[in-house]
PDB file of N, CA and C in Angstrom:
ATOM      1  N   UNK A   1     -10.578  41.143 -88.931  1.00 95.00           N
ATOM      2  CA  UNK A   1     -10.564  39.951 -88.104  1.00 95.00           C
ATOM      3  C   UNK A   1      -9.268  39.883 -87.323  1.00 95.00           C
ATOM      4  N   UNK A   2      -9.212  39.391 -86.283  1.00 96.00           N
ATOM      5  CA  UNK A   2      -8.474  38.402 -85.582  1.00 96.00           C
ATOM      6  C   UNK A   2      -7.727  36.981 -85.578  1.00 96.00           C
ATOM      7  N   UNK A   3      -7.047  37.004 -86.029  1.00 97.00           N
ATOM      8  CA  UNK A   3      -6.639  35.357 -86.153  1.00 97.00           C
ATOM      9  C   UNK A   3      -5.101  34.624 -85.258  1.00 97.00           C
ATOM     10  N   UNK A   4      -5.743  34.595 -84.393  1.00 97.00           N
ATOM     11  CA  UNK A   4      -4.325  33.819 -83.436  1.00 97.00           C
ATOM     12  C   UNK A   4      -4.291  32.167 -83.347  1.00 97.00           C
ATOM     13  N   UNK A   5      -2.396  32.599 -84.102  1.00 97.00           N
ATOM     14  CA  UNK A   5      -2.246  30.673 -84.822  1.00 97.00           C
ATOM     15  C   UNK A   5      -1.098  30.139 -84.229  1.00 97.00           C
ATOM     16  N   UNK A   6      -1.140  29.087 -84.270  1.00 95.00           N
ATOM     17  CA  UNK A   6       0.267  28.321 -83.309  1.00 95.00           C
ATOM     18  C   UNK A   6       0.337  27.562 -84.749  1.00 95.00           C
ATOM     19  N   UNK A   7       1.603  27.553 -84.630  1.00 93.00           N
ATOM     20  CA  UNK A   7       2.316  26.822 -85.942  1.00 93.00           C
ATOM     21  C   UNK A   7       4.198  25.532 -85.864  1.00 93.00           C
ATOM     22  N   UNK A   8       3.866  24.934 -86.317  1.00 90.00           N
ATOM     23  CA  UNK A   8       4.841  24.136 -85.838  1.00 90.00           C
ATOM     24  C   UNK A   8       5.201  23.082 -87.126  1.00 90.00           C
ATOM     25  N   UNK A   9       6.587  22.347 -87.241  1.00 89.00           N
ATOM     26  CA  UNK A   9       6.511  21.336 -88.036  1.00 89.00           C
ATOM     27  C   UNK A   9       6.361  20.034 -87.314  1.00 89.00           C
ATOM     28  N   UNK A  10       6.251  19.330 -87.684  1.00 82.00           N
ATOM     29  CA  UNK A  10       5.497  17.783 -86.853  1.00 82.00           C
ATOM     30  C   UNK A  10       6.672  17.752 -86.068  1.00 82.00           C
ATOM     31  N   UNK A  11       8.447  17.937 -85.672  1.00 69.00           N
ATOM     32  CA  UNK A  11       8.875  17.103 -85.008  1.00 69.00           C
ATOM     33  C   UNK A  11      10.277  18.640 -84.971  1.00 69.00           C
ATOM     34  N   UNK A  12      10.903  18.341 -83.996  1.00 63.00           N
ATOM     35  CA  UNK A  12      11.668  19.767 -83.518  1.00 63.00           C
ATOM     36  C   UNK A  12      13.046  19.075 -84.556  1.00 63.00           C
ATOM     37  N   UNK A  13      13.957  20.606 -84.510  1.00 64.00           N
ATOM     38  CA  UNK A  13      14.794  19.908 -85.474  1.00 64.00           C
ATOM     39  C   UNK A  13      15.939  19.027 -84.548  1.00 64.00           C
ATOM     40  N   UNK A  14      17.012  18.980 -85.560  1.00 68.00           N
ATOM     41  CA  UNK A  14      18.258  18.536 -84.878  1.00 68.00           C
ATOM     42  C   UNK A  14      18.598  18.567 -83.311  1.00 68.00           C
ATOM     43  N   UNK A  15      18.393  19.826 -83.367  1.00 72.00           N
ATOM     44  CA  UNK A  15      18.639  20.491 -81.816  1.00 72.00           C
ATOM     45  C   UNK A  15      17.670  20.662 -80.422  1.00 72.00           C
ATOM     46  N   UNK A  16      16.517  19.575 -81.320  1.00 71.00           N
ATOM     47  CA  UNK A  16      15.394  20.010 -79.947  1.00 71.00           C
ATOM     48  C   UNK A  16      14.547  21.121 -79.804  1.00 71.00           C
ATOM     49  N   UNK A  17      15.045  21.958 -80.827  1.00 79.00           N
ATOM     50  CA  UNK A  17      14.146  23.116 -81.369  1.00 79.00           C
ATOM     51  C   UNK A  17      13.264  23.612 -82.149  1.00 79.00           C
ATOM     52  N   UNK A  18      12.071  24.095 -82.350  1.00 84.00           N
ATOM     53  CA  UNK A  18      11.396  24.750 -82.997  1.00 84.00           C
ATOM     54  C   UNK A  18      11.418  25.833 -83.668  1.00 84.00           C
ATOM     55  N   UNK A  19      12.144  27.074 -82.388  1.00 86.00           N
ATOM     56  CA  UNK A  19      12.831  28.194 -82.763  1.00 86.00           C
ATOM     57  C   UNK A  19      12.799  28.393 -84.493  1.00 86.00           C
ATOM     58  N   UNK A  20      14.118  27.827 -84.772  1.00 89.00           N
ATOM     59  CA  UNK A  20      14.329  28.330 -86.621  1.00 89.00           C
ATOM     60  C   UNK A  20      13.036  28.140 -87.280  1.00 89.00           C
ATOM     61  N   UNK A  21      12.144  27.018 -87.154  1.00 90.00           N
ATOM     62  CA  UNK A  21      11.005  27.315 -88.381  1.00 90.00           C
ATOM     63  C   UNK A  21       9.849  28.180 -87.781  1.00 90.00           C
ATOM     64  N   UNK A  22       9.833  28.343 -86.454  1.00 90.00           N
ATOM     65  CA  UNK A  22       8.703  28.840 -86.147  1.00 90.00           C
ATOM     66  C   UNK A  22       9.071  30.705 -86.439  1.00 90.00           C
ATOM     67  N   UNK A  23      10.680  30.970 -86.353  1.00 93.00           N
ATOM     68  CA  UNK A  23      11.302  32.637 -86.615  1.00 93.00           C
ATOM     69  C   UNK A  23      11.102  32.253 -88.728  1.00 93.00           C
ATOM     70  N   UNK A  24      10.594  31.227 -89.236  1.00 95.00           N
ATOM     71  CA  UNK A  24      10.538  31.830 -90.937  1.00 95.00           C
ATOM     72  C   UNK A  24       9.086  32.209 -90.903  1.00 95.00           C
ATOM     73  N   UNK A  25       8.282  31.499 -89.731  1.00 95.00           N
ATOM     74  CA  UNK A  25       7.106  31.584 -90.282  1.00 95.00           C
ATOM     75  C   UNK A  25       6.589  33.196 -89.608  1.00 95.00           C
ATOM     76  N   UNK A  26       7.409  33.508 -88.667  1.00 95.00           N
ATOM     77  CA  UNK A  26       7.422  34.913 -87.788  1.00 95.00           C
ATOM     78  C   UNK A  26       7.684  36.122 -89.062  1.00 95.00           C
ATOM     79  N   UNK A  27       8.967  35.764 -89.985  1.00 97.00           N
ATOM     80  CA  UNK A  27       9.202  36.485 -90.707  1.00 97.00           C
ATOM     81  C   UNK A  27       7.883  36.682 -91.758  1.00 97.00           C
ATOM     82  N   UNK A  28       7.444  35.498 -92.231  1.00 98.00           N
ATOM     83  CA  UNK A  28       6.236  35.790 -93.171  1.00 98.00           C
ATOM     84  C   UNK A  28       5.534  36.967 -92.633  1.00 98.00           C
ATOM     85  N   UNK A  29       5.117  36.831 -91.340  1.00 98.00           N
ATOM     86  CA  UNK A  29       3.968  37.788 -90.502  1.00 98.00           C
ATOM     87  C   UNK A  29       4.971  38.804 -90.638  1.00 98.00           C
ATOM     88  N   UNK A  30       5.776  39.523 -90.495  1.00 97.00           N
ATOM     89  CA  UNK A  30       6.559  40.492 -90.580  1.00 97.00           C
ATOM     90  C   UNK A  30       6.551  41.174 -91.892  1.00 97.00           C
ATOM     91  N   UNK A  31       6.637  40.382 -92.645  1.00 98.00           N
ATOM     92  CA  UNK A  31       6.481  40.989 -94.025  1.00 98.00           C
ATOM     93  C   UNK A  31       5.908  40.883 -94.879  1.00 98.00           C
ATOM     94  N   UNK A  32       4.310  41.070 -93.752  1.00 98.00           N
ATOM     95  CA  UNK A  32       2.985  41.303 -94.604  1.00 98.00           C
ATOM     96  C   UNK A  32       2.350  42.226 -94.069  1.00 98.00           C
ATOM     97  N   UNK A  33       3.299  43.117 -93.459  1.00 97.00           N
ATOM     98  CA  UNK A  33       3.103  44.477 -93.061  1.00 97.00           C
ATOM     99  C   UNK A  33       1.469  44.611 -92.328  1.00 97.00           C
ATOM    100  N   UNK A  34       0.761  43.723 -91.977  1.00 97.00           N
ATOM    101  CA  UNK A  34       0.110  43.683 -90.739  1.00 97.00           C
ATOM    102  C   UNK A  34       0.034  43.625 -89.755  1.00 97.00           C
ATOM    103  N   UNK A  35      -0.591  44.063 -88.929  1.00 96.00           N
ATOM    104  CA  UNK A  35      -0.454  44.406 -87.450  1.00 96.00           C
ATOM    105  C   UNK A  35      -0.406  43.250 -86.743  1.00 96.00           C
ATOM    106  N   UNK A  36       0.361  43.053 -85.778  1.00 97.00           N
ATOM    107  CA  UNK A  36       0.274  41.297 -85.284  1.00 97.00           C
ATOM    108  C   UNK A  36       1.262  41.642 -83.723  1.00 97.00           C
ATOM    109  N   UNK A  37       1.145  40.501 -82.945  1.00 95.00           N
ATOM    110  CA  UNK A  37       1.626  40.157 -82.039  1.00 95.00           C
ATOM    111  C   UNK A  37       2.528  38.891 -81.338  1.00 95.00           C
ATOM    112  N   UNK A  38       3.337  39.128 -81.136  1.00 93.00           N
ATOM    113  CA  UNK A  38       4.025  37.657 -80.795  1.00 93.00           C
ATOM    114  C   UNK A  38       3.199  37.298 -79.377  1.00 93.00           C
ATOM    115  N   UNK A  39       3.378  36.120 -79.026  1.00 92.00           N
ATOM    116  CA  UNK A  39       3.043  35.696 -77.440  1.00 92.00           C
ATOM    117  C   UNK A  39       4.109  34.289 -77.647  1.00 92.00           C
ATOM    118  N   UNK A  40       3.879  33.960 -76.329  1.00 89.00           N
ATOM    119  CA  UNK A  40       4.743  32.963 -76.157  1.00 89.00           C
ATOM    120  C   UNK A  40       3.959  31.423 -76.398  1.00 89.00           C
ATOM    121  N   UNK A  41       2.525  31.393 -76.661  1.00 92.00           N
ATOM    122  CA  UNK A  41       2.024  30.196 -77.448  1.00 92.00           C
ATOM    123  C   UNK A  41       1.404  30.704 -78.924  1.00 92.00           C
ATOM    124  N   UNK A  42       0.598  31.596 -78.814  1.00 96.00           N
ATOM    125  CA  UNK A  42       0.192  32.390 -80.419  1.00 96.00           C
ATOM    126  C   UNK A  42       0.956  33.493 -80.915  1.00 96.00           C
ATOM    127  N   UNK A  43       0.768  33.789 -82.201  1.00 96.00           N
ATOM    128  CA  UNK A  43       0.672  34.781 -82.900  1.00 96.00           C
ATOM    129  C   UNK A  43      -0.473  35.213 -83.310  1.00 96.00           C
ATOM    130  N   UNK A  44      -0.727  36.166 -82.880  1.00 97.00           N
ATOM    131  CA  UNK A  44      -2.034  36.996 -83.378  1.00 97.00           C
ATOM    132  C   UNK A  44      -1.857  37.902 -84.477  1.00 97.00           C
ATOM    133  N   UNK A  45      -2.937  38.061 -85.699  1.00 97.00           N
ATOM    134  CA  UNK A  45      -2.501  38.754 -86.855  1.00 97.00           C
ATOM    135  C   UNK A  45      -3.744  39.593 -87.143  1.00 97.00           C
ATOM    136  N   UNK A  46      -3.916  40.595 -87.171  1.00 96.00           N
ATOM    137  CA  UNK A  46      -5.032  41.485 -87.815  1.00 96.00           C
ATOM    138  C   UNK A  46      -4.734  41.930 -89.126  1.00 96.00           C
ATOM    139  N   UNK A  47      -5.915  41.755 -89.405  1.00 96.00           N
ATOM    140  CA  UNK A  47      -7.118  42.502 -91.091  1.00 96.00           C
ATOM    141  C   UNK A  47      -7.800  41.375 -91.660  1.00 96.00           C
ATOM    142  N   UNK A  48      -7.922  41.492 -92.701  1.00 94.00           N
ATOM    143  CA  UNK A  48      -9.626  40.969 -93.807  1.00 94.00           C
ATOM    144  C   UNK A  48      -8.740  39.620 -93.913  1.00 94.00           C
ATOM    145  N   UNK A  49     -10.182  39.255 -94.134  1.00 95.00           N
ATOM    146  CA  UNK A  49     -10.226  37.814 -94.316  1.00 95.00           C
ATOM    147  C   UNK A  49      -8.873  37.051 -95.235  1.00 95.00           C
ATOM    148  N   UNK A  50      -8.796  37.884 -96.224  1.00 96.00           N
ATOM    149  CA  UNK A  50      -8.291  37.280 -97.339  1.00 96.00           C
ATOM    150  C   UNK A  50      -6.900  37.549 -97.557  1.00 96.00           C
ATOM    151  N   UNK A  51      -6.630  38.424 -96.432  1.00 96.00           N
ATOM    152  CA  UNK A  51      -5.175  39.206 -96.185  1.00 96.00           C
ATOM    153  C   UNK A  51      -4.698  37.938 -95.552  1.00 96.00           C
ATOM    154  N   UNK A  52      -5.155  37.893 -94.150  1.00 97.00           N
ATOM    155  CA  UNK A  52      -4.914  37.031 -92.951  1.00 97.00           C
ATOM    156  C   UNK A  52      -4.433  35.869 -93.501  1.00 97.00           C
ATOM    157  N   UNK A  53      -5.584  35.600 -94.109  1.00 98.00           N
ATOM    158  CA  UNK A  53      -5.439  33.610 -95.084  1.00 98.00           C
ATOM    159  C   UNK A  53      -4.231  33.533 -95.767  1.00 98.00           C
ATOM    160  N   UNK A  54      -4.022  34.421 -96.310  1.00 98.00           N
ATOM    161  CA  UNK A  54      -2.707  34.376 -97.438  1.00 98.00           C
ATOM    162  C   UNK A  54      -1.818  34.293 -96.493  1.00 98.00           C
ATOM    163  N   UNK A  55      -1.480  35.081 -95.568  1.00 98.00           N
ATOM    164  CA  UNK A  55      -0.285  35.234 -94.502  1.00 98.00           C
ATOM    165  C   UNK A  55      -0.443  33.770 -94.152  1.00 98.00           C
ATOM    166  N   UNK A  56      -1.639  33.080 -93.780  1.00 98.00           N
ATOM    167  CA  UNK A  56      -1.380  31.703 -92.503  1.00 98.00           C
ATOM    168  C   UNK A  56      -0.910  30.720 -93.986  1.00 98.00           C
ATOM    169  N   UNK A  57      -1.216  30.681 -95.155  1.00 98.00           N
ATOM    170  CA  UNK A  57      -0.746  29.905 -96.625  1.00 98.00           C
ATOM    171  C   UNK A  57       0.777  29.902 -96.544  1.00 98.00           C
ATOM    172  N   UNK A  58       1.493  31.409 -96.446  1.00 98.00           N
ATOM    173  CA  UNK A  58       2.676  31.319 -96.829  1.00 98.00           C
ATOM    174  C   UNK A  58       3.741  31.355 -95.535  1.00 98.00           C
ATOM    175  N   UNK A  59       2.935  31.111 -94.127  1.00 97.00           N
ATOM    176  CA  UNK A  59       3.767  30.733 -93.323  1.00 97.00           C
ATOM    177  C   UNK A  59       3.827  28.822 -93.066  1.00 97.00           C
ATOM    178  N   UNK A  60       2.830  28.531 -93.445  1.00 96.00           N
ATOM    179  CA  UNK A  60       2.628  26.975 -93.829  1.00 96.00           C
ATOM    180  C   UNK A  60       3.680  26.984 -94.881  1.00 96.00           C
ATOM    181  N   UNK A  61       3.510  27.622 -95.822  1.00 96.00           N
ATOM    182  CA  UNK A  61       4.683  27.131 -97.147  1.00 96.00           C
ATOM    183  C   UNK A  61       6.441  27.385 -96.760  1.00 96.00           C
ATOM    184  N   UNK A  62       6.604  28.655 -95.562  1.00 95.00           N
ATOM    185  CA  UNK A  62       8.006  28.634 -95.152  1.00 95.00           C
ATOM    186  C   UNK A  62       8.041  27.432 -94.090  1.00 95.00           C
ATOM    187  N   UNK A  63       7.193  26.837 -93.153  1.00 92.00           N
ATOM    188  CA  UNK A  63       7.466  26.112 -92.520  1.00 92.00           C
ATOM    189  C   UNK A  63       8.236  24.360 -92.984  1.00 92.00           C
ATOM    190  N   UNK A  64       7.256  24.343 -94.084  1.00 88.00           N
ATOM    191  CA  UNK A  64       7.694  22.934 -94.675  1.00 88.00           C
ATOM    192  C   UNK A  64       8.985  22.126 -94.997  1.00 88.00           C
ATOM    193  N   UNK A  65      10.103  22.999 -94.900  1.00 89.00           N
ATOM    194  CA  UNK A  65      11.346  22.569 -95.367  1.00 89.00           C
ATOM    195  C   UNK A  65      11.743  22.004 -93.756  1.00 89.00           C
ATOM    196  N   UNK A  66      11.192  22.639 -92.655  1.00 89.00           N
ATOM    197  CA  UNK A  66      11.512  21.802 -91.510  1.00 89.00           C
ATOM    198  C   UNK A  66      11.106  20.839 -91.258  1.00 89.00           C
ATOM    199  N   UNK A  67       9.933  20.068 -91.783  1.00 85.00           N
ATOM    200  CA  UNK A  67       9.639  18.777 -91.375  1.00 85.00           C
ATOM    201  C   UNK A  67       8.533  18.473 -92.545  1.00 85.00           C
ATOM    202  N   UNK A  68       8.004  17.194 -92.388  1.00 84.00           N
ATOM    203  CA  UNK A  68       7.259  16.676 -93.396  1.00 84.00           C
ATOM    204  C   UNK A  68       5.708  16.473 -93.171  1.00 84.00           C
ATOM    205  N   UNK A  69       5.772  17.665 -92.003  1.00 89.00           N
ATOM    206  CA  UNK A  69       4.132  18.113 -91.611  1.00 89.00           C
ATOM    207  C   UNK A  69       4.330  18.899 -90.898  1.00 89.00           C
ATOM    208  N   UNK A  70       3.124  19.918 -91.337  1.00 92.00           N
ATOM    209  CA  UNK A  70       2.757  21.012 -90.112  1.00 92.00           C
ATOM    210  C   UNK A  70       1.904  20.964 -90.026  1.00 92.00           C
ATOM    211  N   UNK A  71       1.711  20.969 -88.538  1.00 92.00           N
ATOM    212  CA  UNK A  71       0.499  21.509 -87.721  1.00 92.00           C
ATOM    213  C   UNK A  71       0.248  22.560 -87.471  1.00 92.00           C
ATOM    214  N   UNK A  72      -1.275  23.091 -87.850  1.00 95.00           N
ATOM    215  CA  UNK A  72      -1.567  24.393 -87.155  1.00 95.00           C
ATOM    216  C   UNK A  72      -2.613  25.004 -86.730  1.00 95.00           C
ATOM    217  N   UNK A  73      -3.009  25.515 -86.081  1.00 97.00           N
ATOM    218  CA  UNK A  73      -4.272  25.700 -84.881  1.00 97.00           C
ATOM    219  C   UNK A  73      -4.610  26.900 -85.046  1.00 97.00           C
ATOM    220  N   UNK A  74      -5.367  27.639 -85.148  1.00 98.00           N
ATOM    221  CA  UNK A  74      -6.268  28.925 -85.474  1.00 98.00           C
ATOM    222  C   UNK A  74      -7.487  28.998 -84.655  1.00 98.00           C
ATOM    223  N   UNK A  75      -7.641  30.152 -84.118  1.00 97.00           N
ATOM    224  CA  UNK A  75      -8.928  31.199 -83.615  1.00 97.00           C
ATOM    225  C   UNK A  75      -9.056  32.313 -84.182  1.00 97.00           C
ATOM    226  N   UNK A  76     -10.791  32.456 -84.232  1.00 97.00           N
ATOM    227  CA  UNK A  76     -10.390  34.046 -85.078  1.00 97.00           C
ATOM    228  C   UNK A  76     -11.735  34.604 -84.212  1.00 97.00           C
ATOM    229  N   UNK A  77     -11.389  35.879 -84.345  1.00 94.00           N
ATOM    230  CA  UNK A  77     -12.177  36.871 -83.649  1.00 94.00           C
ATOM    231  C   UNK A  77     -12.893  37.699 -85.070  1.00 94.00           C
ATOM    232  N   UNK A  78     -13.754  37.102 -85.645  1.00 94.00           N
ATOM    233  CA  UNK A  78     -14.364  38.159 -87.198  1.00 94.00           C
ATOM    234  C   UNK A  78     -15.222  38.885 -86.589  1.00 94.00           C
ATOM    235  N   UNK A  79     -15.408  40.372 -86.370  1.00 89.00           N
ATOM    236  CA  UNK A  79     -16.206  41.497 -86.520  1.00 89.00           C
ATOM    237  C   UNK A  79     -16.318  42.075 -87.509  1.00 89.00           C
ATOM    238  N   UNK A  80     -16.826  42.309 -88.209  1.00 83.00           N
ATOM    239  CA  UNK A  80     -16.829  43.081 -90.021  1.00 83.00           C
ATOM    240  C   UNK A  80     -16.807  44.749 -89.423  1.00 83.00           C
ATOM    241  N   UNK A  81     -16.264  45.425 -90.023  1.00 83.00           N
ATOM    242  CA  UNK A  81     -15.911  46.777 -89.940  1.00 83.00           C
ATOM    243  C   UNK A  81     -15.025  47.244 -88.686  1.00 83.00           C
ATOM    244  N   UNK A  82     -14.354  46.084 -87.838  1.00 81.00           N
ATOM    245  CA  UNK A  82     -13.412  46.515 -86.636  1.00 81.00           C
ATOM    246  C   UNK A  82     -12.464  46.578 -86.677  1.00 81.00           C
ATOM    247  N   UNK A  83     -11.231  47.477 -86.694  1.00 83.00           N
ATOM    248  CA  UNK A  83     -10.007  47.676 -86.973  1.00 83.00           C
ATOM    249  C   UNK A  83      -9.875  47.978 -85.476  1.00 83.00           C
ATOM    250  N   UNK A  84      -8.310  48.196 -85.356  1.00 87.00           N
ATOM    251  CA  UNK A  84      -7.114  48.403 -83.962  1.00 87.00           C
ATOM    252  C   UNK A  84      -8.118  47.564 -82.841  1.00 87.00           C
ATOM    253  N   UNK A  85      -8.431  46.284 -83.197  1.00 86.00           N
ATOM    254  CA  UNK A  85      -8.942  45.495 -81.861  1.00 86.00           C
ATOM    255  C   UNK A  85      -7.419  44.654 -81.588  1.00 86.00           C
ATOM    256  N   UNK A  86      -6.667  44.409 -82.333  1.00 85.00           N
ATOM    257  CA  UNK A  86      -5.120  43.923 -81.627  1.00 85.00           C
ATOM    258  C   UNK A  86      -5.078  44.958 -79.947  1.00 85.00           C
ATOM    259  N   UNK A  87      -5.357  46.143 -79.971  1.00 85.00           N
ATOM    260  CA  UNK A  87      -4.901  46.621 -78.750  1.00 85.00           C
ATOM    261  C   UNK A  87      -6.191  46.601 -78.355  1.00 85.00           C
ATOM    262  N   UNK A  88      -7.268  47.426 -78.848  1.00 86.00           N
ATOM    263  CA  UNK A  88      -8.560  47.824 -78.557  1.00 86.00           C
ATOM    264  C   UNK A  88      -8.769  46.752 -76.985  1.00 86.00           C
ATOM    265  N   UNK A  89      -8.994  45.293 -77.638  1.00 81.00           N
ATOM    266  CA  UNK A  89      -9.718  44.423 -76.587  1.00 81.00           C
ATOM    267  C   UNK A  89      -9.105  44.702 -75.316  1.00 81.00           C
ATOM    268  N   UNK A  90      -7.385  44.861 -75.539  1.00 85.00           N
ATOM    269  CA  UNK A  90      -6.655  43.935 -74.551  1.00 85.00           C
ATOM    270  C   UNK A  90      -6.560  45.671 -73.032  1.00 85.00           C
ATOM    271  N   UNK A  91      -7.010  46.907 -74.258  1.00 87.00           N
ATOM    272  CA  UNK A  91      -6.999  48.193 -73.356  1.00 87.00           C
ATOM    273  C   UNK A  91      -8.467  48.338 -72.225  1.00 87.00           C
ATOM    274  N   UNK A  92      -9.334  47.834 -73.825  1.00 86.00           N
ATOM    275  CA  UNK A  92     -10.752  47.702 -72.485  1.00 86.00           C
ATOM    276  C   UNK A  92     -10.840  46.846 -70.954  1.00 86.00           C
ATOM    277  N   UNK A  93     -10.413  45.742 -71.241  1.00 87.00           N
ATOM    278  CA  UNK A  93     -10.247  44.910 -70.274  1.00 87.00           C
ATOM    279  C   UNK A  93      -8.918  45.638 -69.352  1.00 87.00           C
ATOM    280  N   UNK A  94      -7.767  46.304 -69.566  1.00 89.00           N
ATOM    281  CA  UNK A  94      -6.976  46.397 -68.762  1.00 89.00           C
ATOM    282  C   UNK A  94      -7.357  48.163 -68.060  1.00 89.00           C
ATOM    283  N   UNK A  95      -8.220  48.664 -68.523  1.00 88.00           N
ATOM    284  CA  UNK A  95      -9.519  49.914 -67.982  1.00 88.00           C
ATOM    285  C   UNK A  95     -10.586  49.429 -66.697  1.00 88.00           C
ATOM    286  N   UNK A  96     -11.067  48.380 -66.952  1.00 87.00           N
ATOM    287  CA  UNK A  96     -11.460  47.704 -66.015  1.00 87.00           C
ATOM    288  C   UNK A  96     -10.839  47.162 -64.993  1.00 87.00           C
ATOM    289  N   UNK A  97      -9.673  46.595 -65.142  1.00 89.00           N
ATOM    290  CA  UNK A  97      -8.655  46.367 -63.780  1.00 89.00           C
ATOM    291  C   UNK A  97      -8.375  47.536 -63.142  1.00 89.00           C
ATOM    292  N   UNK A  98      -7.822  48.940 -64.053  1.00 88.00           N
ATOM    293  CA  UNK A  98      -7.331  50.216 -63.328  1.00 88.00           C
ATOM    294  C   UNK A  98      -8.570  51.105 -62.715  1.00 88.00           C
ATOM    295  N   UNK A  99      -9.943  50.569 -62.790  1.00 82.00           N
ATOM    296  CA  UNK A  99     -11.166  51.450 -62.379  1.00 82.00           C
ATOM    297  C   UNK A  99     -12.247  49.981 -62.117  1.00 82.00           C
ATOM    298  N   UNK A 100     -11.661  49.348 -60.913  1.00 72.00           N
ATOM    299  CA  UNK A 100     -12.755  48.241 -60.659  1.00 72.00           C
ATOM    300  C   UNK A 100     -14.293  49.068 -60.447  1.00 72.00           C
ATOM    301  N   UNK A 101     -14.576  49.869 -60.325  1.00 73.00           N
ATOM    302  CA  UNK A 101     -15.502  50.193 -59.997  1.00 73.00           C
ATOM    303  C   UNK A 101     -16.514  51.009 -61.352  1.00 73.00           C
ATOM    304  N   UNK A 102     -15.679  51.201 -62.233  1.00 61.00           N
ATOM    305  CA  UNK A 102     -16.338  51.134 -63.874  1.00 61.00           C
ATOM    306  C   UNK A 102     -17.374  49.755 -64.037  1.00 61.00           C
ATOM    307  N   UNK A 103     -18.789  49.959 -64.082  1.00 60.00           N
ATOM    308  CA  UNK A 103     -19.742  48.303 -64.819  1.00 60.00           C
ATOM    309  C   UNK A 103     -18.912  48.303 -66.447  1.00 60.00           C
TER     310      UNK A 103
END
């Protein structure tokens, strides 16, 4: 699967920022040695169901010390048996821009 999540604590810290809790919850995804992507509104995270879930659990659990709620928003892309679609999708579609004339 696919799962791209925006994550946040209810209210920015001291400084007007998000930055620090949103880089603990970056670190979780980092060191769950799955394939993932930053963007500048999601994080996208690939594998199984039950991998993914645990990762979005324990970036909820690093987030919490920044505020006294988090919010967080999820899409998921589930295909059962599809691996390397982190690049897969984003190559098909960018094949089609470099060969408009590919149906």
């Amino acid at each position: 699967m696919l799962l791209a999540f925006s994550i946040a604590p209810a209210g920015p810290g001291e400084d007007g920022s998000y930055a620090p809790a949103v880089a603990a919850a970056l670190q979780v995804v980092r060191d769950s040695g799955l394939p993932h992507d930053l963007g500048s509104m999601f994080t996208t995270i690939e594998g199984e169901w039950d991998e993914v879930m645990a990762v979005i659990k324990r970036c909820v659990d690093a987030m919490e010390p920044y505020g006294d709620r988090v919010s967080l928003v999820m899409k998921a892309d589930i295909r059962s048996g599809r691996i390397g679609q982190l690049t897969a999708k984003v190559d098909r579609v960018q094949g089609l821009l470099d060969d408009p004339g590919t149906p």
